[in-house]
Amino acid sequence: MSRISPQCSRMAGAATEFCDLIDNFGGSDHGNLWVGRMTKMLPRLHVAVIALVTSGEVCNPYHLPDVDFRCELYLRLHHALQSDHTLNLVYGKSRLRQQSCDRLADDFTDMYFDLEFGLNLLKSEPAQAINVWQCSFYMHWGQHLLDAECRLNAVEAGE
């Protein structure tokens, strides 16, 4: 692997942490601990992607994930969020909880695939990984990140 910049290293670390949190959600790290970790992790991810130094390459066409795997991940996250203790404390059985679970599952699923795609490129093509992260952030997952940050901060505040 060619040498990567400190900014790329921070982005890779944040992307890895996010993907690991998603991969392990619903397991032993379920509940308040997970929501708190994700709430604190998302701003670090946001700063890391903004701090990337542009590679100067033209943005490639958007990469679509495997539809079956995307659906499977969405359903797993949605189910885990539905039973999340923290969300239940804040929202109870309200319609707002259902909507929040729907949106968070969608946000996390879309972010996961864009970040994972960049991580897979990082070993062989670091400049391309940076390009993928930046382009997909501005074209797609950046809005998901902002939405998830707002929703999780509201949960943390008990609103």
PDB file of C-alpha atoms in Angstrom:
ATOM      1  CA  MET A   1       0.000   0.000   0.000  1.00  0.00           C
ATOM      2  CA  SER A   2       1.340   3.415  -0.865  1.00  0.00           C
ATOM      3  CA  ARG A   3       1.773   5.959   1.885  1.00  0.00           C
ATOM      4  CA  ILE A   4      -1.404   7.838   2.768  1.00  0.00           C
ATOM      5  CA  SER A   5      -1.820  11.355   4.104  1.00  0.00           C
ATOM      6  CA  PRO A   6      -2.773  12.019   7.747  1.00  0.00           C
ATOM      7  CA  GLN A   7      -6.159  13.298   6.533  1.00  0.00           C
ATOM      8  CA  CYS A   8      -6.776  10.083   4.600  1.00  0.00           C
ATOM      9  CA  SER A   9      -5.668   8.045   7.603  1.00  0.00           C
ATOM     10  CA  ARG A  10      -8.164   9.893   9.855  1.00  0.00           C
ATOM     11  CA  MET A  11     -10.920   9.367   7.295  1.00  0.00           C
ATOM     12  CA  ALA A  12     -10.074   5.667   7.020  1.00  0.00           C
ATOM     13  CA  GLY A  13     -10.162   5.382  10.811  1.00  0.00           C
ATOM     14  CA  ALA A  14     -13.532   7.128  11.059  1.00  0.00           C
ATOM     15  CA  ALA A  15     -14.980   5.074   8.180  1.00  0.00           C
ATOM     16  CA  THR A  16     -13.708   1.865   9.779  1.00  0.00           C
ATOM     17  CA  GLU A  17     -15.169   2.815  13.158  1.00  0.00           C
ATOM     18  CA  PHE A  18     -18.541   3.622  11.573  1.00  0.00           C
ATOM     19  CA  CYS A  19     -18.633   0.375   9.584  1.00  0.00           C
ATOM     20  CA  ASP A  20     -17.610  -1.633  12.664  1.00  0.00           C
ATOM     21  CA  LEU A  21     -20.392  -0.024  14.699  1.00  0.00           C
ATOM     22  CA  ILE A  22     -22.899  -0.949  11.996  1.00  0.00           C
ATOM     23  CA  ASP A  23     -21.539  -4.485  11.621  1.00  0.00           C
ATOM     24  CA  ASN A  24     -21.795  -5.046  15.390  1.00  0.00           C
ATOM     25  CA  PHE A  25     -25.100  -3.276  16.032  1.00  0.00           C
ATOM     26  CA  GLY A  26     -27.669  -5.547  17.582  1.00  0.00           C
ATOM     27  CA  GLY A  27     -25.007  -7.668  19.227  1.00  0.00           C
ATOM     28  CA  SER A  28     -23.358  -7.243  22.607  1.00  0.00           C
ATOM     29  CA  ASP A  29     -22.938  -3.487  22.014  1.00  0.00           C
ATOM     30  CA  HIS A  30     -26.688  -2.936  21.665  1.00  0.00           C
ATOM     31  CA  GLY A  31     -28.588  -0.183  23.440  1.00  0.00           C
ATOM     32  CA  ASN A  32     -27.590   3.077  25.034  1.00  0.00           C
ATOM     33  CA  LEU A  33     -23.884   2.399  24.640  1.00  0.00           C
ATOM     34  CA  TRP A  34     -24.260   1.995  20.867  1.00  0.00           C
ATOM     35  CA  VAL A  35     -26.412   5.101  20.407  1.00  0.00           C
ATOM     36  CA  GLY A  36     -23.967   7.139  22.500  1.00  0.00           C
ATOM     37  CA  ARG A  37     -20.949   5.862  20.573  1.00  0.00           C
ATOM     38  CA  MET A  38     -22.610   6.557  17.227  1.00  0.00           C
ATOM     39  CA  THR A  39     -23.687  10.033  18.359  1.00  0.00           C
ATOM     40  CA  LYS A  40     -20.089  10.889  19.261  1.00  0.00           C
ATOM     41  CA  MET A  41     -18.595   9.183  16.205  1.00  0.00           C
ATOM     42  CA  LEU A  42     -20.629  10.895  13.467  1.00  0.00           C
ATOM     43  CA  PRO A  43     -19.126  14.382  13.992  1.00  0.00           C
ATOM     44  CA  ARG A  44     -15.619  12.868  13.752  1.00  0.00           C
ATOM     45  CA  LEU A  45     -16.603  11.268  10.462  1.00  0.00           C
ATOM     46  CA  HIS A  46     -17.994  14.587   9.247  1.00  0.00           C
ATOM     47  CA  VAL A  47     -14.784  16.462  10.104  1.00  0.00           C
ATOM     48  CA  ALA A  48     -12.635  13.725   8.561  1.00  0.00           C
ATOM     49  CA  VAL A  49     -14.364  13.806   5.171  1.00  0.00           C
ATOM     50  CA  ILE A  50     -14.362  17.612   5.036  1.00  0.00           C
ATOM     51  CA  ALA A  51     -10.629  17.675   5.846  1.00  0.00           C
ATOM     52  CA  LEU A  52      -9.664  15.386   2.955  1.00  0.00           C
ATOM     53  CA  VAL A  53      -7.377  17.061   0.458  1.00  0.00           C
ATOM     54  CA  THR A  54      -8.919  16.828  -2.958  1.00  0.00           C
ATOM     55  CA  SER A  55      -7.205  14.456  -5.331  1.00  0.00           C
ATOM     56  CA  GLY A  56      -8.038  16.632  -8.316  1.00  0.00           C
ATOM     57  CA  GLU A  57      -9.611  13.671 -10.093  1.00  0.00           C
ATOM     58  CA  VAL A  58     -12.990  13.914 -11.756  1.00  0.00           C
ATOM     59  CA  CYS A  59     -15.782  12.297  -9.772  1.00  0.00           C
ATOM     60  CA  ASN A  60     -16.581   8.834 -11.021  1.00  0.00           C
ATOM     61  CA  PRO A  61     -20.138   7.750 -11.624  1.00  0.00           C
ATOM     62  CA  TYR A  62     -21.895   6.730  -8.451  1.00  0.00           C
ATOM     63  CA  HIS A  63     -21.405   3.120  -7.322  1.00  0.00           C
ATOM     64  CA  LEU A  64     -24.595   1.273  -6.381  1.00  0.00           C
ATOM     65  CA  PRO A  65     -24.409  -1.462  -3.739  1.00  0.00           C
ATOM     66  CA  ASP A  66     -25.783  -4.960  -4.114  1.00  0.00           C
ATOM     67  CA  VAL A  67     -29.551  -4.481  -3.714  1.00  0.00           C
ATOM     68  CA  ASP A  68     -30.105  -7.708  -1.766  1.00  0.00           C
ATOM     69  CA  PHE A  69     -27.327  -6.972   0.710  1.00  0.00           C
ATOM     70  CA  ARG A  70     -28.523  -3.376   1.081  1.00  0.00           C
ATOM     71  CA  CYS A  71     -32.057  -4.564   1.841  1.00  0.00           C
ATOM     72  CA  GLU A  72     -30.760  -7.145   4.313  1.00  0.00           C
ATOM     73  CA  LEU A  73     -28.671  -4.541   6.161  1.00  0.00           C
ATOM     74  CA  TYR A  74     -31.534  -2.045   6.218  1.00  0.00           C
ATOM     75  CA  LEU A  75     -33.913  -4.631   7.680  1.00  0.00           C
ATOM     76  CA  ARG A  76     -31.372  -5.728  10.306  1.00  0.00           C
ATOM     77  CA  LEU A  77     -30.729  -2.137  11.371  1.00  0.00           C
ATOM     78  CA  HIS A  78     -34.431  -1.284  11.356  1.00  0.00           C
ATOM     79  CA  HIS A  79     -35.260  -4.277  13.557  1.00  0.00           C
ATOM     80  CA  ALA A  80     -32.441  -3.470  15.993  1.00  0.00           C
ATOM     81  CA  LEU A  81     -33.436   0.205  16.154  1.00  0.00           C
ATOM     82  CA  GLN A  82     -37.070  -0.760  16.808  1.00  0.00           C
ATOM     83  CA  SER A  83     -35.987  -2.641  19.920  1.00  0.00           C
ATOM     84  CA  ASP A  84     -33.358  -0.119  21.024  1.00  0.00           C
ATOM     85  CA  HIS A  85     -33.796   0.771  24.700  1.00  0.00           C
ATOM     86  CA  THR A  86     -32.690   4.405  24.284  1.00  0.00           C
ATOM     87  CA  LEU A  87     -35.114   5.075  21.436  1.00  0.00           C
ATOM     88  CA  ASN A  88     -37.910   3.419  23.405  1.00  0.00           C
ATOM     89  CA  LEU A  89     -37.223   5.643  26.420  1.00  0.00           C
ATOM     90  CA  VAL A  90     -37.329   8.818  24.322  1.00  0.00           C
ATOM     91  CA  TYR A  91     -40.167   8.006  21.928  1.00  0.00           C
ATOM     92  CA  GLY A  92     -42.144   5.209  23.553  1.00  0.00           C
ATOM     93  CA  LYS A  93     -44.387   3.487  21.011  1.00  0.00           C
ATOM     94  CA  SER A  94     -45.144   6.688  19.098  1.00  0.00           C
ATOM     95  CA  ARG A  95     -45.295   7.169  15.345  1.00  0.00           C
ATOM     96  CA  LEU A  96     -42.267   9.453  15.695  1.00  0.00           C
ATOM     97  CA  ARG A  97     -40.187   6.498  16.924  1.00  0.00           C
ATOM     98  CA  GLN A  98     -41.233   4.465  13.883  1.00  0.00           C
ATOM     99  CA  GLN A  99     -40.283   7.333  11.556  1.00  0.00           C
ATOM    100  CA  SER A 100     -36.944   7.844  13.323  1.00  0.00           C
ATOM    101  CA  CYS A 101     -36.121   4.141  13.072  1.00  0.00           C
ATOM    102  CA  ASP A 102     -37.043   4.147   9.372  1.00  0.00           C
ATOM    103  CA  ARG A 103     -34.881   7.183   8.627  1.00  0.00           C
ATOM    104  CA  LEU A 104     -31.900   6.140  10.777  1.00  0.00           C
ATOM    105  CA  ALA A 105     -31.846   2.668   9.222  1.00  0.00           C
ATOM    106  CA  ASP A 106     -31.869   4.252   5.749  1.00  0.00           C
ATOM    107  CA  ASP A 107     -29.210   6.839   6.669  1.00  0.00           C
ATOM    108  CA  PHE A 108     -26.866   4.281   8.210  1.00  0.00           C
ATOM    109  CA  THR A 109     -27.351   1.778   5.384  1.00  0.00           C
ATOM    110  CA  ASP A 110     -26.534   4.277   2.637  1.00  0.00           C
ATOM    111  CA  MET A 111     -23.560   5.673   4.543  1.00  0.00           C
ATOM    112  CA  TYR A 112     -22.247   2.176   5.205  1.00  0.00           C
ATOM    113  CA  PHE A 113     -22.041   1.181   1.559  1.00  0.00           C
ATOM    114  CA  ASP A 114     -20.357   4.410   0.435  1.00  0.00           C
ATOM    115  CA  LEU A 115     -17.805   4.261   3.240  1.00  0.00           C
ATOM    116  CA  GLU A 116     -17.158   0.547   2.814  1.00  0.00           C
ATOM    117  CA  PHE A 117     -16.581   1.012  -0.926  1.00  0.00           C
ATOM    118  CA  GLY A 118     -13.857   3.579  -0.167  1.00  0.00           C
ATOM    119  CA  LEU A 119     -12.284   1.323   2.462  1.00  0.00           C
ATOM    120  CA  ASN A 120     -12.087  -1.508  -0.072  1.00  0.00           C
ATOM    121  CA  LEU A 121     -10.250   0.790  -2.501  1.00  0.00           C
ATOM    122  CA  LEU A 122      -7.890   2.183   0.140  1.00  0.00           C
ATOM    123  CA  LYS A 123      -5.399  -0.693   0.116  1.00  0.00           C
ATOM    124  CA  SER A 124      -4.724  -0.628  -3.590  1.00  0.00           C
ATOM    125  CA  GLU A 125      -5.740   2.904  -4.646  1.00  0.00           C
ATOM    126  CA  PRO A 126      -5.672   5.479  -1.812  1.00  0.00           C
ATOM    127  CA  ALA A 127      -6.206   8.450  -4.147  1.00  0.00           C
ATOM    128  CA  GLN A 128      -9.249   6.748  -5.626  1.00  0.00           C
ATOM    129  CA  ALA A 129     -10.584   6.004  -2.122  1.00  0.00           C
ATOM    130  CA  ILE A 130     -10.342   9.705  -1.267  1.00  0.00           C
ATOM    131  CA  ASN A 131     -12.089  10.569  -4.516  1.00  0.00           C
ATOM    132  CA  VAL A 132     -14.891   8.085  -3.790  1.00  0.00           C
ATOM    133  CA  TRP A 133     -15.383   9.348  -0.235  1.00  0.00           C
ATOM    134  CA  GLN A 134     -15.459  12.994  -1.285  1.00  0.00           C
ATOM    135  CA  CYS A 135     -17.650  12.586  -4.347  1.00  0.00           C
ATOM    136  CA  SER A 136     -20.105  10.241  -2.688  1.00  0.00           C
ATOM    137  CA  PHE A 137     -20.222  12.531   0.366  1.00  0.00           C
ATOM    138  CA  TYR A 138     -21.230  15.572  -1.675  1.00  0.00           C
ATOM    139  CA  MET A 139     -23.472  13.582  -4.020  1.00  0.00           C
ATOM    140  CA  HIS A 140     -25.164  11.257  -1.554  1.00  0.00           C
ATOM    141  CA  TRP A 141     -24.187  10.302   1.978  1.00  0.00           C
ATOM    142  CA  GLY A 142     -23.486  13.811   3.282  1.00  0.00           C
ATOM    143  CA  GLN A 143     -27.208  14.483   3.658  1.00  0.00           C
ATOM    144  CA  HIS A 144     -27.656  11.118   5.367  1.00  0.00           C
ATOM    145  CA  LEU A 145     -24.864  12.044   7.781  1.00  0.00           C
ATOM    146  CA  LEU A 146     -26.465  15.395   8.643  1.00  0.00           C
ATOM    147  CA  ASP A 147     -29.877  13.792   9.133  1.00  0.00           C
ATOM    148  CA  ALA A 148     -28.489  11.026  11.354  1.00  0.00           C
ATOM    149  CA  GLU A 149     -26.504  13.531  13.433  1.00  0.00           C
ATOM    150  CA  CYS A 150     -29.656  15.595  14.035  1.00  0.00           C
ATOM    151  CA  ARG A 151     -31.784  12.574  14.929  1.00  0.00           C
ATOM    152  CA  LEU A 152     -29.231  11.052  17.303  1.00  0.00           C
ATOM    153  CA  ASN A 153     -28.530  14.379  18.998  1.00  0.00           C
ATOM    154  CA  ALA A 154     -32.279  14.758  19.595  1.00  0.00           C
ATOM    155  CA  VAL A 155     -32.361  11.262  21.119  1.00  0.00           C
ATOM    156  CA  GLU A 156     -29.372  12.057  23.328  1.00  0.00           C
ATOM    157  CA  ALA A 157     -31.106  15.257  24.468  1.00  0.00           C
ATOM    158  CA  GLY A 158     -34.266  13.274  25.205  1.00  0.00           C
ATOM    159  CA  GLU A 159     -36.362  15.211  22.685  1.00  0.00           C
TER     160      GLU A 159
END
